[in-house]
PDB file of C-alpha atoms in Angstrom:
ATOM      1  CA  MET W  22      11.668  48.829-173.942  1.00  0.00           C
ATOM      2  CA  THR W  23      10.796  45.458-172.440  1.00  0.00           C
ATOM      3  CA  ALA W  24       7.241  44.191-172.473  1.00  0.00           C
ATOM      4  CA  ARG W  25       7.061  44.546-168.699  1.00  0.00           C
ATOM      5  CA  TRP W  26       7.648  48.302-168.709  1.00  0.00           C
ATOM      6  CA  GLU W  27       5.125  50.772-170.120  1.00  0.00           C
ATOM      7  CA  GLU W  28       6.568  53.979-171.556  1.00  0.00           C
ATOM      8  CA  LEU W  29       4.573  57.019-170.432  1.00  0.00           C
ATOM      9  CA  ALA W  30       6.891  59.670-171.902  1.00  0.00           C
ATOM     10  CA  GLU W  31      10.517  59.847-172.941  1.00  0.00           C
ATOM     11  CA  GLY W  32      12.536  58.503-170.019  1.00  0.00           C
ATOM     12  CA  VAL W  33       9.415  57.848-167.924  1.00  0.00           C
ATOM     13  CA  VAL W  34       8.185  54.280-167.437  1.00  0.00           C
ATOM     14  CA  ARG W  35       6.126  52.219-165.081  1.00  0.00           C
ATOM     15  CA  ARG W  36       5.484  48.548-164.409  1.00  0.00           C
ATOM     16  CA  ARG W  37       2.427  46.844-162.911  1.00  0.00           C
ATOM     17  CA  LEU W  38       3.829  44.139-160.667  1.00  0.00           C
ATOM     18  CA  PRO W  39       2.225  40.679-160.494  1.00  0.00           C
ATOM     19  CA  GLY W  40       0.381  39.680-157.349  1.00  0.00           C
ATOM     20  CA  TRP W  41      -1.103  42.928-156.068  1.00  0.00           C
ATOM     21  CA  ASP W  42      -0.956  44.923-159.325  1.00  0.00           C
ATOM     22  CA  GLU W  43       0.993  47.672-157.594  1.00  0.00           C
ATOM     23  CA  THR W  44       2.747  50.228-159.760  1.00  0.00           C
ATOM     24  CA  VAL W  45       6.475  50.860-159.744  1.00  0.00           C
ATOM     25  CA  GLY W  46       7.562  53.930-161.704  1.00  0.00           C
ATOM     26  CA  ALA W  47      10.886  55.234-162.936  1.00  0.00           C
ATOM     27  CA  VAL W  48      12.172  58.526-164.320  1.00  0.00           C
ATOM     28  CA  CYS W  49      15.549  58.681-166.067  1.00  0.00           C
ATOM     29  CA  GLY W  50      17.763  61.761-166.101  1.00  0.00           C
ATOM     30  CA  PRO W  51      21.349  62.352-167.208  1.00  0.00           C
ATOM     31  CA  ASP W  52      22.687  61.585-163.726  1.00  0.00           C
ATOM     32  CA  GLY W  53      20.673  58.456-162.994  1.00  0.00           C
ATOM     33  CA  VAL W  54      17.236  56.981-162.380  1.00  0.00           C
ATOM     34  CA  LEU W  55      14.546  57.804-159.830  1.00  0.00           C
ATOM     35  CA  VAL W  56      12.389  54.832-158.771  1.00  0.00           C
ATOM     36  CA  ILE W  57       8.895  55.384-157.408  1.00  0.00           C
ATOM     37  CA  ASP W  58       8.010  52.601-154.950  1.00  0.00           C
ATOM     38  CA  THR W  59       9.950  49.356-154.695  1.00  0.00           C
ATOM     39  CA  GLY W  60       7.590  46.376-154.482  1.00  0.00           C
ATOM     40  CA  ALA W  61       6.841  43.883-151.729  1.00  0.00           C
ATOM     41  CA  THR W  62      10.086  41.881-151.439  1.00  0.00           C
ATOM     42  CA  LEU W  63      13.838  42.292-151.755  1.00  0.00           C
ATOM     43  CA  ARG W  64      13.772  39.890-154.695  1.00  0.00           C
ATOM     44  CA  CYS W  65      11.288  42.128-156.473  1.00  0.00           C
ATOM     45  CA  GLY W  66      13.339  45.247-155.702  1.00  0.00           C
ATOM     46  CA  ALA W  67      16.510  43.623-157.037  1.00  0.00           C
ATOM     47  CA  GLU W  68      14.748  42.606-160.242  1.00  0.00           C
ATOM     48  CA  ILE W  69      13.459  46.149-160.750  1.00  0.00           C
ATOM     49  CA  ARG W  70      16.928  47.605-160.208  1.00  0.00           C
ATOM     50  CA  GLN W  71      18.496  45.199-162.700  1.00  0.00           C
ATOM     51  CA  GLN W  72      15.805  45.779-165.314  1.00  0.00           C
ATOM     52  CA  LEU W  73      16.097  49.551-165.111  1.00  0.00           C
ATOM     53  CA  ARG W  74      19.879  49.398-165.406  1.00  0.00           C
ATOM     54  CA  ALA W  75      19.440  47.302-168.552  1.00  0.00           C
ATOM     55  CA  LEU W  76      16.726  49.620-169.867  1.00  0.00           C
ATOM     56  CA  PHE W  77      18.441  52.978-169.317  1.00  0.00           C
ATOM     57  CA  GLY W  78      22.118  52.092-168.885  1.00  0.00           C
ATOM     58  CA  LEU W  79      22.275  54.242-165.749  1.00  0.00           C
ATOM     59  CA  PRO W  80      22.169  53.421-162.032  1.00  0.00           C
ATOM     60  CA  VAL W  81      19.216  53.993-159.731  1.00  0.00           C
ATOM     61  CA  ARG W  82      20.221  56.897-157.514  1.00  0.00           C
ATOM     62  CA  TRP W  83      16.943  57.948-155.885  1.00  0.00           C
ATOM     63  CA  VAL W  84      13.806  56.274-154.516  1.00  0.00           C
ATOM     64  CA  ALA W  85      10.517  58.020-153.692  1.00  0.00           C
ATOM     65  CA  LEU W  86       8.054  56.112-151.500  1.00  0.00           C
ATOM     66  CA  THR W  87       4.443  57.140-152.082  1.00  0.00           C
ATOM     67  CA  HIS W  88       3.151  55.687-148.806  1.00  0.00           C
ATOM     68  CA  PRO W  89       4.167  53.200-146.081  1.00  0.00           C
ATOM     69  CA  HIS W  90       2.413  49.961-147.152  1.00  0.00           C
ATOM     70  CA  PHE W  91       4.230  46.653-147.561  1.00  0.00           C
ATOM     71  CA  ASP W  92       3.693  46.287-151.320  1.00  0.00           C
ATOM     72  CA  HIS W  93       5.261  49.706-151.955  1.00  0.00           C
ATOM     73  CA  VAL W  94       8.227  49.790-149.534  1.00  0.00           C
ATOM     74  CA  LEU W  95       9.590  46.343-148.634  1.00  0.00           C
ATOM     75  CA  GLY W  96      11.838  46.170-151.708  1.00  0.00           C
ATOM     76  CA  THR W  97      13.745  49.349-150.850  1.00  0.00           C
ATOM     77  CA  ALA W  98      16.795  47.694-149.278  1.00  0.00           C
ATOM     78  CA  ALA W  99      17.580  46.138-152.679  1.00  0.00           C
ATOM     79  CA  PHE W 100      18.516  49.672-153.789  1.00  0.00           C
ATOM     80  CA  ALA W 101      21.578  49.990-151.578  1.00  0.00           C
ATOM     81  CA  GLY W 102      23.297  53.355-151.616  1.00  0.00           C
ATOM     82  CA  VAL W 103      20.408  55.377-153.049  1.00  0.00           C
ATOM     83  CA  GLU W 104      18.795  58.458-151.523  1.00  0.00           C
ATOM     84  CA  VAL W 105      15.279  57.674-150.288  1.00  0.00           C
ATOM     85  CA  TYR W 106      12.472  60.250-150.061  1.00  0.00           C
ATOM     86  CA  GLY W 107       9.124  60.059-148.282  1.00  0.00           C
ATOM     87  CA  ALA W 108       6.441  62.257-146.801  1.00  0.00           C
ATOM     88  CA  VAL W 109       7.302  63.993-143.557  1.00  0.00           C
ATOM     89  CA  GLY W 110       6.909  61.628-140.615  1.00  0.00           C
ATOM     90  CA  THR W 111       7.721  58.494-142.613  1.00  0.00           C
ATOM     91  CA  ALA W 112      11.318  58.239-141.402  1.00  0.00           C
ATOM     92  CA  ARG W 113      10.213  57.696-137.819  1.00  0.00           C
ATOM     93  CA  LEU W 114       7.074  55.742-138.710  1.00  0.00           C
ATOM     94  CA  LEU W 115       8.541  53.022-140.947  1.00  0.00           C
ATOM     95  CA  PRO W 116      10.887  51.421-138.382  1.00  0.00           C
ATOM     96  CA  ALA W 117       7.998  51.294-135.923  1.00  0.00           C
ATOM     97  CA  LEU W 118       5.852  49.591-138.580  1.00  0.00           C
ATOM     98  CA  ALA W 119       8.326  46.812-139.410  1.00  0.00           C
ATOM     99  CA  ASP W 120       6.388  44.055-137.634  1.00  0.00           C
ATOM    100  CA  THR W 121       3.073  45.280-139.030  1.00  0.00           C
ATOM    101  CA  LEU W 122       4.428  45.406-142.576  1.00  0.00           C
ATOM    102  CA  ARG W 123       5.855  41.902-142.218  1.00  0.00           C
ATOM    103  CA  ALA W 124       2.525  40.565-140.944  1.00  0.00           C
ATOM    104  CA  ASP W 125       0.586  42.350-143.702  1.00  0.00           C
ATOM    105  CA  ALA W 126       2.912  40.918-146.340  1.00  0.00           C
ATOM    106  CA  VAL W 127       2.471  37.365-145.022  1.00  0.00           C
ATOM    107  CA  GLN W 128      -1.289  37.820-144.794  1.00  0.00           C
ATOM    108  CA  HIS W 129      -1.325  38.804-148.467  1.00  0.00           C
ATOM    109  CA  GLY W 130       0.758  35.849-149.620  1.00  0.00           C
ATOM    110  CA  VAL W 131       4.434  36.815-149.268  1.00  0.00           C
ATOM    111  CA  SER W 132       6.447  33.932-147.827  1.00  0.00           C
ATOM    112  CA  PRO W 133       7.211  34.384-144.119  1.00  0.00           C
ATOM    113  CA  THR W 134      10.947  34.169-144.822  1.00  0.00           C
ATOM    114  CA  GLU W 135      10.901  36.847-147.540  1.00  0.00           C
ATOM    115  CA  ALA W 136       8.661  39.102-145.465  1.00  0.00           C
ATOM    116  CA  ALA W 137      10.856  38.795-142.379  1.00  0.00           C
ATOM    117  CA  THR W 138      14.053  39.405-144.335  1.00  0.00           C
ATOM    118  CA  ALA W 139      12.659  42.559-145.954  1.00  0.00           C
ATOM    119  CA  ALA W 140      11.264  43.861-142.660  1.00  0.00           C
ATOM    120  CA  ASP W 141      14.597  43.290-140.916  1.00  0.00           C
ATOM    121  CA  VAL W 142      16.403  45.582-143.367  1.00  0.00           C
ATOM    122  CA  LEU W 143      13.571  48.067-143.897  1.00  0.00           C
ATOM    123  CA  VAL W 144      14.896  51.407-145.163  1.00  0.00           C
ATOM    124  CA  ALA W 145      13.420  54.622-143.789  1.00  0.00           C
ATOM    125  CA  PRO W 146      13.568  57.775-145.928  1.00  0.00           C
ATOM    126  CA  HIS W 147      16.727  59.843-145.688  1.00  0.00           C
ATOM    127  CA  HIS W 148      14.830  62.931-146.853  1.00  0.00           C
ATOM    128  CA  GLU W 149      11.324  63.927-145.788  1.00  0.00           C
ATOM    129  CA  VAL W 150       9.035  66.118-147.858  1.00  0.00           C
ATOM    130  CA  SER W 151       6.802  68.722-146.260  1.00  0.00           C
ATOM    131  CA  GLY W 152       4.968  70.645-148.951  1.00  0.00           C
ATOM    132  CA  GLU W 153       6.845  70.376-152.253  1.00  0.00           C
ATOM    133  CA  LEU W 154      10.428  69.543-153.128  1.00  0.00           C
ATOM    134  CA  THR W 155      12.088  69.754-156.564  1.00  0.00           C
ATOM    135  CA  LEU W 156      14.592  66.995-157.246  1.00  0.00           C
ATOM    136  CA  SER W 157      17.152  67.351-160.050  1.00  0.00           C
ATOM    137  CA  LEU W 158      18.025  64.177-161.976  1.00  0.00           C
ATOM    138  CA  GLY W 159      20.687  66.034-163.982  1.00  0.00           C
ATOM    139  CA  GLY W 160      20.536  68.456-166.911  1.00  0.00           C
ATOM    140  CA  ASP W 161      17.027  69.798-167.442  1.00  0.00           C
ATOM    141  CA  ARG W 162      15.307  66.759-165.916  1.00  0.00           C
ATOM    142  CA  ARG W 163      13.539  67.677-162.711  1.00  0.00           C
ATOM    143  CA  VAL W 164      10.674  66.107-160.822  1.00  0.00           C
ATOM    144  CA  MET W 165       8.530  67.502-158.038  1.00  0.00           C
ATOM    145  CA  LEU W 166       7.816  65.498-154.902  1.00  0.00           C
ATOM    146  CA  ALA W 167       4.633  66.716-153.214  1.00  0.00           C
ATOM    147  CA  ASN W 168       3.242  65.813-149.812  1.00  0.00           C
ATOM    148  CA  VAL W 169      -0.452  65.827-150.749  1.00  0.00           C
ATOM    149  CA  GLY W 170      -1.906  63.726-147.912  1.00  0.00           C
ATOM    150  CA  PRO W 171      -3.245  62.660-145.589  1.00  0.00           C
ATOM    151  CA  GLY W 172      -5.740  60.499-147.417  1.00  0.00           C
ATOM    152  CA  HIS W 173      -5.075  56.849-148.228  1.00  0.00           C
ATOM    153  CA  THR W 174      -2.581  56.999-145.340  1.00  0.00           C
ATOM    154  CA  GLY W 175      -1.229  59.710-143.111  1.00  0.00           C
ATOM    155  CA  HIS W 176       1.866  60.001-145.323  1.00  0.00           C
ATOM    156  CA  ASP W 177       0.941  60.244-149.018  1.00  0.00           C
ATOM    157  CA  LEU W 178       3.584  61.476-151.468  1.00  0.00           C
ATOM    158  CA  ALA W 179       2.925  62.231-155.152  1.00  0.00           C
ATOM    159  CA  VAL W 180       5.535  62.600-157.886  1.00  0.00           C
ATOM    160  CA  LEU W 181       5.028  65.088-160.733  1.00  0.00           C
ATOM    161  CA  VAL W 182       7.089  64.706-163.905  1.00  0.00           C
ATOM    162  CA  PRO W 183       6.827  67.921-165.947  1.00  0.00           C
ATOM    163  CA  GLY W 184       6.243  67.553-169.668  1.00  0.00           C
ATOM    164  CA  SER W 185       3.563  67.539-172.289  1.00  0.00           C
ATOM    165  CA  PRO W 186       1.518  65.972-170.900  1.00  0.00           C
ATOM    166  CA  GLU W 187       2.601  66.035-167.290  1.00  0.00           C
ATOM    167  CA  ILE W 188       2.756  62.677-165.506  1.00  0.00           C
ATOM    168  CA  VAL W 189       1.602  62.331-161.897  1.00  0.00           C
ATOM    169  CA  PHE W 190       2.428  59.206-159.881  1.00  0.00           C
ATOM    170  CA  CYS W 191      -0.382  59.099-157.320  1.00  0.00           C
ATOM    171  CA  GLY W 192       0.355  56.125-155.088  1.00  0.00           C
ATOM    172  CA  ASP W 193      -2.821  54.586-153.692  1.00  0.00           C
ATOM    173  CA  LEU W 194      -4.621  57.911-153.443  1.00  0.00           C
ATOM    174  CA  VAL W 195      -5.959  56.788-156.833  1.00  0.00           C
ATOM    175  CA  GLU W 196      -6.770  53.187-157.764  1.00  0.00           C
ATOM    176  CA  GLU W 197      -8.105  52.024-161.108  1.00  0.00           C
ATOM    177  CA  SER W 198      -8.182  48.225-160.866  1.00  0.00           C
ATOM    178  CA  GLY W 199     -10.462  48.196-157.828  1.00  0.00           C
ATOM    179  CA  GLU W 200     -12.193  50.399-155.293  1.00  0.00           C
ATOM    180  CA  PRO W 201      -9.725  52.513-153.280  1.00  0.00           C
ATOM    181  CA  GLN W 202      -8.787  50.680-150.111  1.00  0.00           C
ATOM    182  CA  ALA W 203      -9.260  52.447-146.787  1.00  0.00           C
ATOM    183  CA  GLY W 204      -7.345  50.566-144.129  1.00  0.00           C
ATOM    184  CA  ARG W 205      -6.750  51.271-140.472  1.00  0.00           C
ATOM    185  CA  ASP W 206      -4.290  54.075-141.285  1.00  0.00           C
ATOM    186  CA  ALA W 207      -6.539  55.876-143.785  1.00  0.00           C
ATOM    187  CA  HIS W 208      -7.889  59.392-143.221  1.00  0.00           C
ATOM    188  CA  PRO W 209     -11.279  59.138-144.965  1.00  0.00           C
ATOM    189  CA  ALA W 210     -12.483  62.650-144.156  1.00  0.00           C
ATOM    190  CA  ALA W 211      -9.290  64.146-145.637  1.00  0.00           C
ATOM    191  CA  TRP W 212      -9.037  61.923-148.722  1.00  0.00           C
ATOM    192  CA  PRO W 213     -11.159  64.040-151.122  1.00  0.00           C
ATOM    193  CA  ALA W 214      -9.099  67.122-150.257  1.00  0.00           C
ATOM    194  CA  ALA W 215      -5.917  65.159-150.972  1.00  0.00           C
ATOM    195  CA  LEU W 216      -7.277  64.415-154.437  1.00  0.00           C
ATOM    196  CA  ASP W 217      -8.014  68.120-154.883  1.00  0.00           C
ATOM    197  CA  ARG W 218      -4.340  68.807-154.168  1.00  0.00           C
ATOM    198  CA  LEU W 219      -3.337  66.050-156.587  1.00  0.00           C
ATOM    199  CA  LEU W 220      -5.502  67.545-159.344  1.00  0.00           C
ATOM    200  CA  ALA W 221      -4.121  71.019-158.681  1.00  0.00           C
ATOM    201  CA  LEU W 222      -0.627  69.591-158.994  1.00  0.00           C
ATOM    202  CA  GLY W 223      -1.170  67.939-162.369  1.00  0.00           C
ATOM    203  CA  GLY W 224      -4.022  69.858-163.960  1.00  0.00           C
ATOM    204  CA  ASP W 225      -6.711  68.706-166.358  1.00  0.00           C
ATOM    205  CA  SER W 226      -4.366  67.527-169.125  1.00  0.00           C
ATOM    206  CA  ALA W 227      -2.046  65.380-166.989  1.00  0.00           C
ATOM    207  CA  ARG W 228      -1.828  61.596-167.051  1.00  0.00           C
ATOM    208  CA  TYR W 229      -2.389  60.155-163.582  1.00  0.00           C
ATOM    209  CA  VAL W 230      -0.654  56.905-162.637  1.00  0.00           C
ATOM    210  CA  PRO W 231      -2.563  55.095-159.890  1.00  0.00           C
ATOM    211  CA  GLY W 232      -1.025  52.861-157.278  1.00  0.00           C
ATOM    212  CA  HIS W 233      -2.939  49.952-158.801  1.00  0.00           C
ATOM    213  CA  GLY W 234      -4.347  49.744-162.313  1.00  0.00           C
ATOM    214  CA  ALA W 235      -4.220  51.501-165.662  1.00  0.00           C
ATOM    215  CA  VAL W 236      -3.156  55.097-166.247  1.00  0.00           C
ATOM    216  CA  VAL W 237      -6.131  57.480-166.002  1.00  0.00           C
ATOM    217  CA  ASP W 238      -7.025  61.076-166.798  1.00  0.00           C
ATOM    218  CA  ALA W 239      -8.226  63.958-164.651  1.00  0.00           C
ATOM    219  CA  THR W 240     -11.872  63.077-165.298  1.00  0.00           C
ATOM    220  CA  PHE W 241     -11.320  59.695-163.663  1.00  0.00           C
ATOM    221  CA  VAL W 242      -9.684  61.327-160.632  1.00  0.00           C
ATOM    222  CA  HIS W 243     -12.557  63.825-160.311  1.00  0.00           C
ATOM    223  CA  THR W 244     -15.050  60.937-160.466  1.00  0.00           C
ATOM    224  CA  GLN W 245     -13.175  58.933-157.864  1.00  0.00           C
ATOM    225  CA  ARG W 246     -12.958  62.016-155.650  1.00  0.00           C
ATOM    226  CA  ALA W 247     -16.750  62.425-155.802  1.00  0.00           C
ATOM    227  CA  ALA W 248     -17.260  58.725-155.044  1.00  0.00           C
ATOM    228  CA  LEU W 249     -14.953  58.907-152.021  1.00  0.00           C
ATOM    229  CA  ALA W 250     -16.710  62.023-150.718  1.00  0.00           C
ATOM    230  CA  HIS W 251     -20.042  60.197-151.011  1.00  0.00           C
ATOM    231  CA  ARG W 252     -18.639  56.982-149.486  1.00  0.00           C
ATOM    232  CA  PHE W 253     -17.180  58.727-146.462  1.00  0.00           C
ATOM    233  CA  GLY W 254     -19.851  61.414-146.074  1.00  0.00           C
ATOM    234  CA  THR W 255     -17.524  64.351-146.629  1.00  0.00           C
ATOM    235  CA  PRO W 256     -18.531  67.637-148.287  1.00  0.00           C
ATOM    236  CA  PRO W 257     -18.683  67.573-152.136  1.00  0.00           C
TER     237      PRO W 257
END
């Protein structure tokens, strides 16, 4: 285990990337590795792919994108040949967002050249998830991809890794290192209900991995849900 990767369970790791503190996760199975989000540049995506190959000795074969924001999707083309999953609607949305994602990346400090290169080869999901989908990583290793949004965006995907405890990769539906960000594509009125679905998915004993920040427990998610309901004036 390298210092950059935090082990959450056997074969389950995550890394907090420098710059925007976004989380990249990975789950290893007998047939290969699933990556959850890919960072903000092709250089970052390539580094992640190389590190995980060194860590697990197996290739990355799948990518799950938790939501269509630049710091979570622009590294995907560095994972050539993998199967990419996203919430239903993302496959058509991402190509249309290429210019917006490039501009957002530059606004947040990515070099114009790196942002343009990543946007030019932006990868849309090959598989879209409506409801829940179980993905086999070989042997007994399975993960569940769940379309739990809308909330932070209109296309929020969570990843549940069964175990004891269960691990839930939340994307930016949950943030620990700062207040949850509600941009122009957020659905504020629906966000608390998305967190209800997230909590139902993982349960009270799960470990919840936010899109930004430290791993949290269900109590934290319940508290953030209440704060969002108050912030946006939705029912408790």
